[in-house]
Tab-separated table of C-alpha atoms in Angstrom:
chain	number	residue	atom	x	y	z
A	1	UNK	CA	-10.256	-76.837	33.005
A	2	UNK	CA	-8.725	-77.335	36.293
A	3	UNK	CA	-7.756	-74.946	38.851
A	4	UNK	CA	-4.033	-75.013	40.750
A	5	UNK	CA	-5.085	-77.056	43.992
A	6	UNK	CA	-6.969	-79.775	41.454
A	7	UNK	CA	-3.369	-79.610	38.982
A	8	UNK	CA	-1.459	-80.274	42.577
A	9	UNK	CA	-3.077	-83.282	43.913
A	10	UNK	CA	-3.096	-84.960	40.331
A	11	UNK	CA	0.666	-84.427	40.651
A	12	UNK	CA	1.000	-85.343	43.935
A	13	UNK	CA	-0.668	-88.617	43.267
A	14	UNK	CA	1.449	-88.946	40.395
A	15	UNK	CA	4.939	-88.038	41.797
A	16	UNK	CA	5.057	-87.757	45.396
A	17	UNK	CA	7.863	-86.290	47.174
A	18	UNK	CA	9.058	-84.770	43.867
A	19	UNK	CA	6.341	-82.275	44.047
A	20	UNK	CA	7.366	-79.949	46.814
A	21	UNK	CA	4.713	-77.160	47.350
A	22	UNK	CA	2.084	-74.962	46.114
A	23	UNK	CA	2.352	-71.425	46.508
A	24	UNK	CA	-1.103	-69.745	46.015
A	25	UNK	CA	-0.403	-65.995	47.433
A	26	UNK	CA	1.550	-65.016	44.456
A	27	UNK	CA	-0.027	-61.966	42.559
A	28	UNK	CA	0.576	-63.780	39.312
A	29	UNK	CA	-0.277	-67.516	38.525
A	30	UNK	CA	-0.232	-70.380	41.463
A	31	UNK	CA	3.418	-71.734	41.573
A	32	UNK	CA	3.963	-75.451	42.115
A	33	UNK	CA	7.439	-76.148	43.523
A	34	UNK	CA	9.013	-79.526	42.336
A	35	UNK	CA	12.282	-81.435	42.179
A	36	UNK	CA	14.794	-79.875	39.450
A	37	UNK	CA	16.070	-83.699	38.704
A	38	UNK	CA	12.396	-84.914	38.221
A	39	UNK	CA	11.163	-81.871	35.979
A	40	UNK	CA	11.405	-83.662	32.780
A	41	UNK	CA	9.213	-86.488	33.629
A	42	UNK	CA	6.669	-84.125	35.258
A	43	UNK	CA	6.372	-82.026	32.203
A	44	UNK	CA	5.858	-85.117	30.226
A	45	UNK	CA	2.958	-86.303	32.282
A	46	UNK	CA	1.466	-82.678	32.003
A	47	UNK	CA	1.529	-82.569	28.373
A	48	UNK	CA	0.220	-86.166	28.085
A	49	UNK	CA	-2.240	-86.307	30.519
A	50	UNK	CA	-5.850	-86.117	29.260
A	51	UNK	CA	-6.978	-83.951	31.762
A	52	UNK	CA	-4.033	-81.520	31.844
A	53	UNK	CA	-2.895	-81.132	28.375
A	54	UNK	CA	-0.147	-78.630	28.675
A	55	UNK	CA	0.671	-78.383	25.216
A	56	UNK	CA	2.507	-74.767	25.325
A	57	UNK	CA	5.389	-73.934	27.231
A	58	UNK	CA	4.857	-70.049	27.268
A	59	UNK	CA	8.277	-68.790	28.846
A	60	UNK	CA	10.905	-70.541	30.710
A	61	UNK	CA	12.952	-68.335	32.623
A	62	UNK	CA	16.067	-68.137	35.218
A	63	UNK	CA	16.374	-66.668	38.389
A	64	UNK	CA	18.980	-65.821	40.743
A	65	UNK	CA	17.274	-65.875	44.208
A	66	UNK	CA	20.019	-64.254	45.775
A	67	UNK	CA	19.373	-66.242	49.264
A	68	UNK	CA	22.766	-67.212	50.116
A	69	UNK	CA	25.092	-65.280	52.603
A	70	UNK	CA	27.057	-62.059	51.431
A	71	UNK	CA	30.971	-62.400	51.421
A	72	UNK	CA	33.065	-59.323	50.802
A	73	UNK	CA	36.059	-60.517	48.797
A	74	UNK	CA	39.326	-58.728	48.943
A	75	UNK	CA	38.433	-55.858	46.573
A	76	UNK	CA	35.568	-55.258	48.633
A	77	UNK	CA	33.147	-56.424	46.105
A	78	UNK	CA	30.190	-58.721	47.591
A	79	UNK	CA	29.943	-62.321	46.158
A	80	UNK	CA	26.731	-64.728	47.169
A	81	UNK	CA	27.574	-67.919	48.426
A	82	UNK	CA	25.197	-70.748	48.889
A	83	UNK	CA	21.326	-70.162	48.090
A	84	UNK	CA	19.438	-71.235	45.101
A	85	UNK	CA	18.980	-70.635	41.211
A	86	UNK	CA	15.834	-71.470	40.291
A	87	UNK	CA	13.893	-71.726	36.847
A	88	UNK	CA	10.184	-71.005	36.073
A	89	UNK	CA	8.191	-72.498	33.547
A	90	UNK	CA	5.052	-70.832	32.424
A	91	UNK	CA	2.638	-73.338	31.144
A	92	UNK	CA	-0.532	-73.151	29.215
A	93	UNK	CA	-3.252	-75.632	27.422
A	94	UNK	CA	-4.563	-74.034	24.603
A	95	UNK	CA	-7.351	-76.937	24.484
A	96	UNK	CA	-8.121	-76.727	27.705
A	97	UNK	CA	-7.615	-73.046	28.909
A	98	UNK	CA	-5.567	-73.576	31.986
A	99	UNK	CA	-2.545	-72.102	33.104
A	100	UNK	CA	-0.060	-73.079	35.821
A	101	UNK	CA	3.581	-71.872	36.600
A	102	UNK	CA	6.221	-74.506	37.660
A	103	UNK	CA	9.401	-73.689	39.978
A	104	UNK	CA	12.643	-75.421	40.485
A	105	UNK	CA	15.408	-74.554	42.600
A	106	UNK	CA	18.908	-75.763	42.492
A	107	UNK	CA	22.005	-75.102	44.540
A	108	UNK	CA	23.763	-71.966	43.362
A	109	UNK	CA	27.274	-73.901	43.511
A	110	UNK	CA	26.380	-76.574	41.188
A	111	UNK	CA	22.693	-75.912	39.714
A	112	UNK	CA	21.666	-78.866	37.647
A	113	UNK	CA	18.129	-78.748	35.998
A	114	UNK	CA	16.981	-81.698	33.839
A	115	UNK	CA	16.171	-80.444	30.436
A	116	UNK	CA	12.702	-80.133	29.154
A	117	UNK	CA	13.879	-79.922	25.564
A	118	UNK	CA	12.454	-83.055	24.510
A	119	UNK	CA	8.968	-82.356	25.606
A	120	UNK	CA	8.506	-78.749	24.245
A	121	UNK	CA	10.815	-78.002	21.420
A	122	UNK	CA	10.815	-74.516	21.893
A	123	UNK	CA	12.631	-74.647	25.542
A	124	UNK	CA	15.781	-75.630	23.653
A	125	UNK	CA	16.655	-71.713	23.395
A	126	UNK	CA	15.122	-70.935	26.524
A	127	UNK	CA	17.529	-73.228	28.568
A	128	UNK	CA	20.393	-71.853	26.613
A	129	UNK	CA	19.563	-68.412	27.586
A	130	UNK	CA	19.360	-69.465	31.047
A	131	UNK	CA	22.308	-71.466	30.639
A	132	UNK	CA	23.846	-68.189	29.569
A	133	UNK	CA	23.023	-65.547	31.801
A	134	UNK	CA	23.028	-67.657	35.223
A	135	UNK	CA	24.903	-70.787	34.683
A	136	UNK	CA	21.891	-73.343	35.179
A	137	UNK	CA	23.070	-76.650	33.688
A	138	UNK	CA	20.319	-78.158	31.769
A	139	UNK	CA	21.228	-81.881	32.097
A	140	UNK	CA	20.564	-83.649	28.650
A	141	UNK	CA	20.218	-80.578	26.655
A	142	UNK	CA	21.513	-81.495	23.303
A	143	UNK	CA	23.235	-78.297	22.433
A	144	UNK	CA	23.797	-76.507	25.656
A	145	UNK	CA	26.107	-73.640	24.576
A	146	UNK	CA	25.914	-69.680	25.384
A	147	UNK	CA	23.263	-68.251	23.135
A	148	UNK	CA	23.707	-64.405	23.317
A	149	UNK	CA	26.939	-63.985	24.920
A	150	UNK	CA	30.348	-64.658	22.723
A	151	UNK	CA	30.980	-68.286	22.820
A	152	UNK	CA	34.681	-67.511	24.645
A	153	UNK	CA	32.993	-65.395	27.285
A	154	UNK	CA	34.733	-66.358	30.477
A	155	UNK	CA	33.939	-63.450	32.855
A	156	UNK	CA	30.923	-65.390	34.550
A	157	UNK	CA	27.045	-65.166	34.286
A	158	UNK	CA	25.568	-61.744	33.642
A	159	UNK	CA	22.543	-61.607	35.331
A	160	UNK	CA	23.767	-63.299	38.573
A	161	UNK	CA	23.379	-60.861	41.461
A	162	UNK	CA	26.878	-61.100	42.437
A	163	UNK	CA	28.142	-60.529	38.417
A	164	UNK	CA	31.596	-58.365	38.106
A	165	UNK	CA	32.261	-57.084	34.504
A	166	UNK	CA	35.624	-57.659	33.502
A	167	UNK	CA	37.834	-54.844	32.479
A	168	UNK	CA	38.995	-56.256	28.794
A	169	UNK	CA	37.533	-58.705	26.672
A	170	UNK	CA	39.689	-59.515	23.456
A	171	UNK	CA	41.576	-56.343	24.019
A	172	UNK	CA	38.786	-53.929	24.192
A	173	UNK	CA	37.763	-52.025	27.389
A	174	UNK	CA	34.282	-53.037	28.767
A	175	UNK	CA	33.713	-50.230	31.390
A	176	UNK	CA	32.594	-46.769	30.481
B	1	UNK	CA	34.153	-27.328	-5.373
B	2	UNK	CA	37.652	-27.484	-7.418
B	3	UNK	CA	36.708	-28.690	-10.866
B	4	UNK	CA	34.456	-26.496	-12.253
B	5	UNK	CA	36.138	-23.135	-11.147
B	6	UNK	CA	39.344	-24.278	-13.308
B	7	UNK	CA	40.273	-23.274	-16.876
B	8	UNK	CA	38.486	-24.909	-19.592
B	9	UNK	CA	41.061	-24.094	-22.043
B	10	UNK	CA	40.082	-26.444	-24.780
B	11	UNK	CA	36.675	-28.505	-25.405
B	12	UNK	CA	37.961	-31.912	-24.410
B	13	UNK	CA	40.565	-31.011	-21.555
B	14	UNK	CA	40.055	-30.107	-18.078
B	15	UNK	CA	43.242	-28.869	-15.890
B	16	UNK	CA	42.943	-29.549	-12.327
B	17	UNK	CA	45.042	-30.713	-9.694
B	18	UNK	CA	45.115	-34.596	-9.419
B	19	UNK	CA	43.811	-33.986	-5.666
B	20	UNK	CA	41.078	-32.285	-6.605
B	21	UNK	CA	40.154	-34.839	-9.046
B	22	UNK	CA	40.509	-37.860	-6.900
B	23	UNK	CA	38.898	-36.363	-4.180
B	24	UNK	CA	35.879	-35.125	-6.363
B	25	UNK	CA	35.639	-38.983	-7.361
B	26	UNK	CA	35.852	-40.305	-3.922
B	27	UNK	CA	33.196	-38.063	-2.318
B	28	UNK	CA	30.802	-38.117	-5.160
B	29	UNK	CA	30.227	-42.107	-4.660
B	30	UNK	CA	30.624	-43.136	-1.295
B	31	UNK	CA	29.359	-46.846	-1.445
B	32	UNK	CA	28.349	-47.704	2.268
B	33	UNK	CA	28.580	-51.152	3.528
B	34	UNK	CA	24.787	-52.317	3.720
B	35	UNK	CA	25.154	-52.996	7.296
B	36	UNK	CA	22.597	-52.318	9.897
B	37	UNK	CA	22.570	-52.920	13.839
B	38	UNK	CA	19.642	-51.504	15.425
B	39	UNK	CA	17.168	-48.459	15.565
B	40	UNK	CA	19.547	-46.304	14.129
B	41	UNK	CA	19.415	-48.691	10.968
B	42	UNK	CA	15.795	-48.200	10.384
B	43	UNK	CA	16.494	-44.309	9.935
B	44	UNK	CA	19.446	-45.262	7.656
B	45	UNK	CA	17.124	-47.062	5.878
B	46	UNK	CA	14.745	-44.175	5.815
B	47	UNK	CA	17.412	-41.917	4.807
B	48	UNK	CA	18.387	-44.437	1.565
B	49	UNK	CA	14.671	-44.249	0.426
B	50	UNK	CA	13.181	-42.229	-2.092
B	51	UNK	CA	11.932	-39.309	0.555
B	52	UNK	CA	15.667	-38.610	1.853
B	53	UNK	CA	17.357	-40.257	-1.093
B	54	UNK	CA	20.906	-41.061	-0.362
B	55	UNK	CA	21.441	-42.063	-3.667
B	56	UNK	CA	21.798	-38.036	-4.353
B	57	UNK	CA	25.438	-37.903	-2.935
B	58	UNK	CA	26.325	-41.255	-4.638
B	59	UNK	CA	25.540	-43.427	-1.320
B	60	UNK	CA	24.546	-46.858	-2.728
B	61	UNK	CA	24.716	-49.975	-0.077
B	62	UNK	CA	27.029	-52.465	-1.271
B	63	UNK	CA	26.829	-56.283	-0.107
B	64	UNK	CA	30.556	-56.657	0.314
B	65	UNK	CA	33.228	-55.321	2.223
B	66	UNK	CA	35.337	-55.259	-0.633
B	67	UNK	CA	33.297	-52.674	-2.895
B	68	UNK	CA	32.335	-50.446	-0.166
B	69	UNK	CA	34.387	-47.125	0.621
B	70	UNK	CA	32.624	-46.328	4.008
B	71	UNK	CA	30.678	-48.259	6.807
B	72	UNK	CA	27.689	-46.400	8.767
B	73	UNK	CA	27.750	-47.925	12.098
B	74	UNK	CA	23.972	-47.501	12.596
B	75	UNK	CA	23.343	-49.021	16.322
B	76	UNK	CA	24.411	-50.664	19.402
B	77	UNK	CA	27.797	-52.195	19.117
B	78	UNK	CA	27.615	-55.386	21.492
B	79	UNK	CA	31.238	-56.633	22.326
B	80	UNK	CA	30.358	-59.864	20.250
B	81	UNK	CA	29.307	-57.727	17.195
B	82	UNK	CA	32.459	-55.340	17.918
B	83	UNK	CA	34.881	-58.462	17.080
B	84	UNK	CA	32.865	-58.801	13.884
B	85	UNK	CA	32.786	-55.290	12.656
B	86	UNK	CA	36.544	-55.190	13.232
B	87	UNK	CA	36.954	-57.645	10.506
B	88	UNK	CA	34.656	-55.980	8.514
B	89	UNK	CA	36.438	-52.933	8.639
B	90	UNK	CA	39.883	-54.724	7.888
B	91	UNK	CA	38.398	-56.174	4.613
B	92	UNK	CA	37.189	-52.668	3.164
B	93	UNK	CA	40.088	-51.395	0.954
B	94	UNK	CA	41.454	-47.808	1.436
B	95	UNK	CA	40.539	-45.492	1.314
B	96	UNK	CA	37.926	-45.976	3.702
B	97	UNK	CA	35.785	-44.086	6.477
B	98	UNK	CA	33.659	-44.224	8.947
B	99	UNK	CA	30.616	-42.970	10.033
B	100	UNK	CA	29.089	-43.321	13.730
B	101	UNK	CA	25.539	-42.977	13.841
B	102	UNK	CA	23.938	-42.502	17.000
B	103	UNK	CA	24.662	-42.310	20.964
B	104	UNK	CA	25.058	-46.190	20.916
B	105	UNK	CA	27.730	-46.393	18.770
B	106	UNK	CA	29.238	-43.051	19.690
B	107	UNK	CA	29.689	-43.717	23.588
B	108	UNK	CA	27.332	-46.686	24.784
B	109	UNK	CA	24.280	-44.455	24.703
B	110	UNK	CA	21.407	-45.679	27.111
B	111	UNK	CA	23.848	-48.960	28.228
B	112	UNK	CA	26.953	-46.791	29.149
B	113	UNK	CA	26.508	-47.960	32.912
B	114	UNK	CA	24.683	-51.398	33.209
B	115	UNK	CA	25.580	-52.846	29.360
B	116	UNK	CA	27.632	-55.706	30.503
B	117	UNK	CA	27.812	-56.616	26.754
B	118	UNK	CA	27.902	-53.308	24.885
B	119	UNK	CA	30.841	-51.676	23.739
B	120	UNK	CA	31.130	-48.196	25.318
B	121	UNK	CA	31.692	-46.398	21.693
B	122	UNK	CA	32.965	-48.367	18.173
B	123	UNK	CA	35.975	-45.642	18.357
B	124	UNK	CA	37.579	-48.110	20.612
B	125	UNK	CA	37.791	-50.444	18.087
B	126	UNK	CA	38.164	-48.652	14.943
B	127	UNK	CA	38.916	-44.802	14.099
B	128	UNK	CA	35.595	-42.551	13.255
B	129	UNK	CA	35.520	-39.822	10.681
B	130	UNK	CA	32.124	-38.459	11.925
B	131	UNK	CA	29.946	-38.657	14.725
B	132	UNK	CA	26.331	-37.981	14.362
B	133	UNK	CA	24.666	-37.441	17.856
B	134	UNK	CA	20.904	-38.549	18.323
B	135	UNK	CA	18.812	-41.240	19.747
B	136	UNK	CA	18.174	-42.308	17.007
B	137	UNK	CA	19.278	-39.310	14.841
B	138	UNK	CA	16.715	-38.547	12.071
B	139	UNK	CA	17.498	-38.832	8.345
B	140	UNK	CA	18.326	-34.999	8.210
B	141	UNK	CA	21.003	-35.457	11.085
B	142	UNK	CA	22.577	-38.422	9.066
B	143	UNK	CA	22.660	-36.164	5.800
B	144	UNK	CA	24.608	-33.758	7.753
B	145	UNK	CA	27.157	-36.154	9.021
B	146	UNK	CA	27.546	-37.234	5.053
B	147	UNK	CA	27.974	-33.785	4.194
B	148	UNK	CA	30.415	-33.387	7.165
B	149	UNK	CA	32.381	-36.471	5.720
B	150	UNK	CA	32.287	-35.518	2.376
B	151	UNK	CA	33.845	-31.905	3.181
B	152	UNK	CA	36.674	-33.794	5.312
B	153	UNK	CA	37.202	-35.642	1.758
B	154	UNK	CA	37.147	-32.735	-0.029
B	155	UNK	CA	40.398	-31.328	1.677
B	156	UNK	CA	42.337	-34.661	1.822
B	157	UNK	CA	45.816	-34.705	0.250
B	158	UNK	CA	47.965	-37.459	-1.312
B	159	UNK	CA	50.345	-37.006	1.225
B	160	UNK	CA	48.774	-37.320	4.339
B	161	UNK	CA	45.364	-39.403	4.792
B	162	UNK	CA	43.149	-36.666	7.023
B	163	UNK	CA	39.727	-38.259	6.958
């Protein structure tokens, strides 16, 4: 069983600059921030290393940080420019009974994160959901399609803070 | 109830208007499309089960729209599902009837404002005969809706489809 600092040190030794920081002042599990394009290697290491053995990805979730600048468009509607979209990975080791949370942040304009589908198979649909709701592109994902919304949905990504619902979808009025 | 009031002039012959006979046959065996969407579907299944016994009104779930007379929209209709429901509705042969069950399919229910994925009322896509309010409606409410539909069918004429 390892605590967050020990896990952070192990990762820091192994991956150096790819491990960006450790945030312990959270009401939940401590969060280790890592580089979005290295997450697949870090994930594979976390699963395989003898002293870590993170064999379970409990949850993978997208988050819109909404930390960019708000810009009003012609209709007086707020849209957000700049800032980041994040992905959180909640990991658990069933055998060693420790937990950790990983976080990656990517540019809102071109959000790209490496897929961990090959490390934890259950990440497949979780990543598709994050793609569906936030438009985060998971590189090297085997089947990155929308999972909940219709495949021909073109009005954007619903859970982004500046999402605007369309008037019509396939001739059906959408607003109440 | 039409038929039974009529004269029985012969043991083997019943005289009645064609409309009455057709309507009686239709309202006595409303076969519904076996189709459920959300929590309302659970109430619908309870209505089908032995305690409330939908079958006493001739309501039997059929597994293909080709053999169905009615469709109970029991639950939240997402935009994705709405396109499928429209197709199912088009596959049901005439005469066909729609019962909209519960707040979601009546008007969007709790998703009316922020439900980016929810169709705010199935009547935006297909014509509804009976609306059953509730969230979800109790089986008694669904039975009441069915009785309303039967009343509607009973007064149909051959000249004009009213239900």
